[in-house]
Amino acid sequence: MLESLWIHVLNGLYYGSILFMIASGMTIIFGVLGILNLAHGELYALGAFCTFSIVGFLAGQVASPTGPVTAIIFGLVVLAGSLAAAAVLLPIGGALEATFVRPIYDRDEVYQLLLTYGLLLVLTDVMKVGWGPSPIDVGVYSGINEIPTTELVGISYPSYNVLVILVGVAVFAWLIWFFDRTKTGRIVRATAINREMSTAIGISTDRMFTLVFAIGAFFAGFGGAMVSIGPGSASLGMGLDWLVLSFVVIVIGGLGSLKGAFVGALMVGISSRVATAYYSPLELAAPFLLMVLVLLVRPEGLYGTWGEIE
């Protein structure tokens, strides 16, 4: 009983790590730009499709794992391919912001929702034309699981899940470092806190906003890459469920809070996986029940808004 509970908690950490990668991009865009991006789920799906092409090509250039060393090399190639696939989203995100989003910053929120919903439909059609309507699988999951991880401490657990959890922690640490320790990150935070003052001291808000939207698209695509190299497959419409759960996460954590997104994603991941294991009808309701409970205690979410990094 206790052993199975730990497995479900690990599954929750794995699920929450993927959710954090997706929600972090959304909370960055919302925290700085004030845009609720309905197309974020399709950027995640586009990352999964790009991973199929790029990781599929790179994996074909190396031999299949035959031992621990070759498995580690194979895993590093897959991880590098996943980063390359997510990097494809950087210019795409920047172009979408500069072309479509920038003209409506001063418009009512309804225009933002309609625009991003239109982008959602366009991106769906682009993926349908580019990769076809059927689900596609890059087929590297079994190779990643050849990497020795938990077996070294006498536990049987998929190495792919361990890799995703470690990558999720690394993404969180990098985001905190970037926005807290680098000059560019501090300028982005300053722009988010006081846009008029930033403009007055010579900061190009247009350039900052394009950068922020591109970073948000990158992490959406990276979340899709992590799913695509796993047991799942890239398919049309795969972004809808993650989009809804990302909204739940950023509401739980606090609108625009990176720390809140990280804690909220892990809470949603663990609660949903444990609930699914012991009472499956709660699978869909668990994240929303958790959100209601948090809002009853802290209506502003667990953490503050953008700029709270200390």
Short mmCIF file of C-alpha atoms in Angstrom, two decimals:
data_model
loop_
_atom_site.label_atom_id
_atom_site.label_comp_id
_atom_site.label_asym_id
_atom_site.label_seq_id
_atom_site.Cartn_x
_atom_site.Cartn_y
_atom_site.Cartn_z
CA MET A 1 0.00 0.00 0.00
CA LEU A 2 2.70 2.47 1.08
CA GLU A 3 4.98 1.43 -1.78
CA SER A 4 2.22 1.94 -4.35
CA LEU A 5 1.48 5.36 -2.85
CA TRP A 6 5.07 6.44 -3.49
CA ILE A 7 4.77 5.28 -7.10
CA HIS A 8 1.62 7.39 -7.52
CA VAL A 9 3.39 10.38 -5.94
CA LEU A 10 6.29 9.92 -8.39
CA ASN A 11 3.78 9.72 -11.23
CA GLY A 12 2.29 12.95 -9.91
CA LEU A 13 5.70 14.64 -9.89
CA TYR A 14 6.26 13.49 -13.48
CA TYR A 15 2.83 14.72 -14.57
CA GLY A 16 3.26 17.99 -12.67
CA SER A 17 6.70 18.59 -14.20
CA ILE A 18 5.29 18.47 -17.72
CA LEU A 19 2.40 20.66 -16.63
CA PHE A 20 4.81 23.19 -15.14
CA MET A 21 6.82 23.47 -18.39
CA ILE A 22 3.62 24.33 -20.26
CA ALA A 23 2.11 26.56 -17.56
CA SER A 24 5.38 28.46 -17.02
CA GLY A 25 5.21 29.80 -20.57
CA MET A 26 1.60 30.81 -20.12
CA THR A 27 2.20 32.52 -16.78
CA ILE A 28 5.21 34.44 -18.15
CA ILE A 29 3.15 35.74 -21.08
CA PHE A 30 0.19 36.60 -18.87
CA GLY A 31 2.32 38.12 -16.10
CA VAL A 32 4.26 40.45 -18.38
CA LEU A 33 2.00 41.07 -21.36
CA GLY A 34 -1.41 40.62 -19.71
CA ILE A 35 -2.43 38.32 -22.58
CA LEU A 36 -4.45 35.18 -21.88
CA ASN A 37 -3.11 33.12 -24.77
CA LEU A 38 -5.65 30.51 -25.90
CA ALA A 39 -3.20 29.36 -28.60
CA HIS A 40 -0.69 28.24 -25.96
CA GLY A 41 -1.93 24.64 -26.10
CA GLU A 42 -1.34 24.51 -29.86
CA LEU A 43 2.19 25.87 -29.42
CA TYR A 44 2.69 22.92 -27.06
CA ALA A 45 1.30 20.55 -29.72
CA LEU A 46 3.50 22.14 -32.40
CA GLY A 47 6.52 21.43 -30.21
CA ALA A 48 5.46 17.77 -30.04
CA PHE A 49 5.18 17.55 -33.84
CA CYS A 50 8.53 19.29 -34.39
CA THR A 51 10.06 16.80 -31.94
CA PHE A 52 8.78 13.93 -34.08
CA SER A 53 10.70 15.31 -37.06
CA ILE A 54 13.90 16.51 -35.37
CA VAL A 55 14.36 13.82 -32.70
CA GLY A 56 13.29 11.16 -35.21
CA PHE A 57 16.05 12.30 -37.56
CA LEU A 58 18.74 12.56 -34.84
CA ALA A 59 17.80 9.22 -33.25
CA GLY A 60 18.21 7.60 -36.66
CA GLN A 61 21.83 8.82 -36.75
CA VAL A 62 22.89 6.95 -33.58
CA ALA A 63 22.83 3.26 -32.78
CA SER A 64 20.08 1.81 -30.58
CA PRO A 65 21.13 1.49 -26.91
CA THR A 66 22.88 -1.77 -26.09
CA GLY A 67 24.14 -0.87 -22.61
CA PRO A 68 24.27 1.91 -20.01
CA VAL A 69 26.84 4.04 -21.87
CA THR A 70 25.11 3.90 -25.24
CA ALA A 71 21.76 4.50 -23.49
CA ILE A 72 23.11 7.69 -21.88
CA ILE A 73 24.47 8.88 -25.25
CA PHE A 74 21.10 8.08 -26.83
CA GLY A 75 19.31 10.02 -24.07
CA LEU A 76 21.56 13.05 -24.53
CA VAL A 77 20.87 13.03 -28.29
CA VAL A 78 17.12 12.87 -27.62
CA LEU A 79 17.35 15.70 -25.09
CA ALA A 80 19.37 17.84 -27.52
CA GLY A 81 16.79 17.15 -30.22
CA SER A 82 13.99 18.13 -27.85
CA LEU A 83 15.69 21.45 -27.12
CA ALA A 84 16.19 22.01 -30.86
CA ALA A 85 12.50 21.27 -31.50
CA ALA A 86 11.45 23.72 -28.78
CA ALA A 87 13.85 26.32 -30.23
CA VAL A 88 11.80 26.23 -33.44
CA LEU A 89 9.04 27.87 -31.39
CA LEU A 90 11.23 30.89 -30.54
CA PRO A 91 11.00 32.63 -33.96
CA ILE A 92 7.41 31.44 -34.39
CA GLY A 93 6.40 32.94 -31.04
CA GLY A 94 8.27 36.15 -31.79
CA ALA A 95 6.62 36.48 -35.20
CA LEU A 96 3.14 35.84 -33.79
CA GLU A 97 3.63 38.52 -31.14
CA ALA A 98 5.04 41.13 -33.52
CA THR A 99 2.48 40.48 -36.27
CA PHE A 100 -0.78 39.68 -34.52
CA VAL A 101 -0.64 40.29 -30.76
CA ARG A 102 1.16 43.64 -30.57
CA PRO A 103 -1.58 45.67 -32.36
CA ILE A 104 -4.21 44.68 -29.78
CA TYR A 105 -2.42 45.35 -26.47
CA ASP A 106 -4.61 48.37 -25.82
CA ARG A 107 -7.81 46.69 -26.96
CA ASP A 108 -10.44 45.05 -24.76
CA GLU A 109 -9.68 41.52 -23.46
CA VAL A 110 -12.36 40.13 -25.78
CA TYR A 111 -10.17 41.00 -28.79
CA GLN A 112 -7.25 39.14 -27.21
CA LEU A 113 -9.36 36.03 -26.64
CA LEU A 114 -10.76 36.10 -30.18
CA LEU A 115 -7.34 36.66 -31.72
CA THR A 116 -5.60 33.88 -29.79
CA TYR A 117 -8.51 31.53 -30.50
CA GLY A 118 -8.10 32.31 -34.20
CA LEU A 119 -4.37 31.57 -33.91
CA LEU A 120 -5.30 28.27 -32.24
CA LEU A 121 -7.35 27.26 -35.29
CA VAL A 122 -4.64 28.38 -37.73
CA LEU A 123 -1.92 26.45 -35.89
CA THR A 124 -4.11 23.35 -35.84
CA ASP A 125 -4.50 23.52 -39.62
CA VAL A 126 -0.76 24.11 -40.07
CA MET A 127 0.00 20.93 -38.09
CA LYS A 128 -2.65 19.01 -40.04
CA VAL A 129 -1.09 20.06 -43.35
CA GLY A 130 2.46 19.46 -42.15
CA TRP A 131 2.14 16.10 -40.39
CA GLY A 132 -1.28 14.76 -41.35
CA PRO A 133 -4.37 14.02 -39.23
CA SER A 134 -3.15 10.75 -37.63
CA PRO A 135 -1.21 10.54 -34.34
CA ILE A 136 2.54 10.04 -34.75
CA ASP A 137 5.06 8.51 -32.34
CA VAL A 138 8.79 9.27 -32.44
CA GLY A 139 9.53 5.85 -30.92
CA VAL A 140 12.40 6.66 -28.53
CA TYR A 141 10.63 5.86 -25.24
CA SER A 142 12.06 2.35 -24.82
CA GLY A 143 15.58 3.58 -25.62
CA ILE A 144 15.38 6.29 -22.91
CA ASN A 145 14.27 3.69 -20.37
CA GLU A 146 17.53 1.80 -20.98
CA ILE A 147 19.32 4.57 -19.05
CA PRO A 148 20.04 3.23 -15.52
CA THR A 149 18.52 5.52 -12.87
CA THR A 150 16.29 4.16 -10.10
CA GLU A 151 17.63 0.64 -10.64
CA LEU A 152 20.85 1.86 -9.03
CA VAL A 153 19.00 2.26 -5.69
CA GLY A 154 16.91 -0.88 -6.04
CA ILE A 155 13.67 0.71 -7.28
CA SER A 156 11.90 -0.13 -10.51
CA TYR A 157 10.58 3.05 -12.10
CA PRO A 158 10.73 4.31 -15.73
CA SER A 159 13.88 6.30 -16.40
CA TYR A 160 11.90 8.51 -18.78
CA ASN A 161 9.73 9.72 -15.87
CA VAL A 162 12.83 10.43 -13.78
CA LEU A 163 14.35 12.38 -16.67
CA VAL A 164 11.19 14.52 -17.03
CA ILE A 165 11.12 15.29 -13.28
CA LEU A 166 14.79 16.36 -13.34
CA VAL A 167 14.22 18.49 -16.45
CA GLY A 168 11.21 20.14 -14.76
CA VAL A 169 13.32 21.10 -11.73
CA ALA A 170 16.09 22.37 -14.04
CA VAL A 171 13.60 24.51 -16.00
CA PHE A 172 12.28 26.05 -12.78
CA ALA A 173 15.82 26.79 -11.51
CA TRP A 174 16.80 28.33 -14.87
CA LEU A 175 13.73 30.57 -14.97
CA ILE A 176 14.33 31.82 -11.42
CA TRP A 177 18.00 32.46 -12.25
CA PHE A 178 17.16 34.20 -15.54
CA PHE A 179 14.55 36.56 -14.15
CA ASP A 180 16.36 37.20 -10.86
CA ARG A 181 20.05 37.26 -11.77
CA THR A 182 20.39 38.43 -15.36
CA LYS A 183 20.11 41.97 -16.66
CA THR A 184 17.60 40.98 -19.35
CA GLY A 185 15.44 39.16 -16.81
CA ARG A 186 15.40 42.14 -14.46
CA ILE A 187 14.44 44.44 -17.34
CA VAL A 188 11.54 42.10 -18.17
CA ARG A 189 10.40 42.15 -14.53
CA ALA A 190 10.68 45.93 -14.40
CA THR A 191 8.62 46.19 -17.57
CA ALA A 192 5.98 43.91 -16.07
CA ILE A 193 5.78 45.94 -12.84
CA ASN A 194 5.72 49.43 -14.41
CA ARG A 195 5.46 49.61 -18.18
CA GLU A 196 5.30 53.42 -18.37
CA MET A 197 8.38 53.92 -16.19
CA SER A 198 10.34 51.37 -18.22
CA THR A 199 9.48 53.21 -21.42
CA ALA A 200 10.47 56.52 -19.83
CA ILE A 201 14.00 55.28 -19.01
CA GLY A 202 14.57 54.05 -22.57
CA ILE A 203 13.62 50.37 -22.44
CA SER A 204 12.15 49.07 -25.69
CA THR A 205 8.93 47.46 -24.49
CA ASP A 206 8.23 46.13 -28.00
CA ARG A 207 11.49 44.19 -27.95
CA MET A 208 10.88 42.94 -24.41
CA PHE A 209 7.35 41.79 -25.23
CA THR A 210 8.53 39.91 -28.32
CA LEU A 211 11.23 38.21 -26.23
CA VAL A 212 8.74 37.25 -23.51
CA PHE A 213 6.23 35.79 -25.98
CA ALA A 214 9.03 33.84 -27.70
CA ILE A 215 10.22 32.44 -24.32
CA GLY A 216 6.65 31.45 -23.46
CA ALA A 217 6.28 29.68 -26.81
CA PHE A 218 9.63 27.93 -26.27
CA PHE A 219 8.56 26.40 -22.96
CA ALA A 220 5.18 25.37 -24.39
CA GLY A 221 7.06 23.60 -27.19
CA PHE A 222 9.52 22.05 -24.73
CA GLY A 223 6.62 20.61 -22.74
CA GLY A 224 5.30 19.12 -25.98
CA ALA A 225 8.74 17.70 -26.72
CA MET A 226 8.87 15.97 -23.32
CA VAL A 227 5.47 14.37 -23.99
CA SER A 228 6.35 13.41 -27.56
CA ILE A 229 9.47 11.43 -26.55
CA GLY A 230 7.45 9.53 -23.94
CA PRO A 231 4.80 6.83 -24.19
CA GLY A 232 2.31 9.29 -25.70
CA SER A 233 2.16 10.50 -29.28
CA ALA A 234 1.78 13.81 -31.08
CA SER A 235 -1.78 14.32 -32.26
CA LEU A 236 -4.14 17.10 -33.31
CA GLY A 237 -6.09 18.49 -30.36
CA MET A 238 -3.57 17.24 -27.80
CA GLY A 239 -3.14 20.77 -26.44
CA LEU A 240 -6.70 21.32 -25.22
CA ASP A 241 -6.53 19.36 -21.95
CA TRP A 242 -3.12 20.80 -21.07
CA LEU A 243 -4.36 24.31 -21.85
CA VAL A 244 -7.24 23.95 -19.39
CA LEU A 245 -4.98 22.47 -16.70
CA SER A 246 -2.47 25.28 -17.26
CA PHE A 247 -5.23 27.78 -16.45
CA VAL A 248 -5.95 25.85 -13.25
CA VAL A 249 -2.25 25.89 -12.31
CA ILE A 250 -1.73 29.62 -12.76
CA VAL A 251 -4.93 30.39 -10.84
CA ILE A 252 -3.80 28.15 -7.95
CA GLY A 253 -0.28 29.57 -7.91
CA GLY A 254 -1.20 33.21 -8.46
CA LEU A 255 -1.57 34.95 -11.80
CA GLY A 256 1.87 35.54 -13.28
CA SER A 257 3.86 33.86 -10.49
CA LEU A 258 6.63 31.43 -11.50
CA LYS A 259 6.98 29.94 -8.02
CA GLY A 260 3.21 29.62 -7.85
CA ALA A 261 3.14 27.86 -11.23
CA PHE A 262 5.77 25.37 -10.05
CA VAL A 263 4.04 24.59 -6.74
CA GLY A 264 0.59 24.60 -8.35
CA ALA A 265 1.67 22.22 -11.12
CA LEU A 266 3.11 19.73 -8.63
CA MET A 267 -0.02 19.95 -6.46
CA VAL A 268 -2.28 19.34 -9.46
CA GLY A 269 -0.05 16.52 -10.71
CA ILE A 270 0.13 14.66 -7.40
CA SER A 271 -3.53 15.15 -6.47
CA SER A 272 -4.80 13.99 -9.87
CA ARG A 273 -2.52 10.91 -10.04
CA VAL A 274 -3.30 9.82 -6.48
CA ALA A 275 -7.02 10.45 -6.96
CA THR A 276 -6.98 8.48 -10.21
CA ALA A 277 -5.27 5.55 -8.52
CA TYR A 278 -7.62 5.27 -5.54
CA TYR A 279 -10.90 6.69 -6.91
CA SER A 280 -10.81 7.09 -10.70
CA PRO A 281 -14.06 9.16 -11.04
CA LEU A 282 -12.14 12.01 -9.36
CA GLU A 283 -9.50 12.16 -12.13
CA LEU A 284 -11.05 15.10 -13.95
CA ALA A 285 -12.52 16.80 -10.89
CA ALA A 286 -9.44 16.68 -8.61
CA PRO A 287 -7.58 19.68 -10.15
CA PHE A 288 -10.70 21.85 -10.06
CA LEU A 289 -11.57 20.83 -6.50
CA LEU A 290 -8.04 21.74 -5.50
CA MET A 291 -8.38 25.11 -7.23
CA VAL A 292 -11.65 25.84 -5.40
CA LEU A 293 -10.11 24.94 -2.02
CA VAL A 294 -7.08 27.18 -2.65
CA LEU A 295 -9.24 30.10 -3.77
CA LEU A 296 -11.44 29.78 -0.69
CA VAL A 297 -8.37 30.19 1.53
CA ARG A 298 -6.28 32.51 -0.66
CA PRO A 299 -8.38 34.25 -3.36
CA GLU A 300 -5.22 35.74 -4.93
CA GLY A 301 -3.59 32.30 -5.27
CA LEU A 302 -0.72 30.78 -3.28
CA TYR A 303 1.82 33.43 -4.35
CA GLY A 304 1.74 37.00 -5.50
CA THR A 305 1.80 38.29 -9.02
CA TRP A 306 4.72 38.93 -11.37
CA GLY A 307 7.81 40.48 -9.79
CA GLU A 308 7.65 38.46 -6.56
CA ILE A 309 10.97 36.66 -7.20
CA GLU A 310 13.37 37.36 -4.34
#
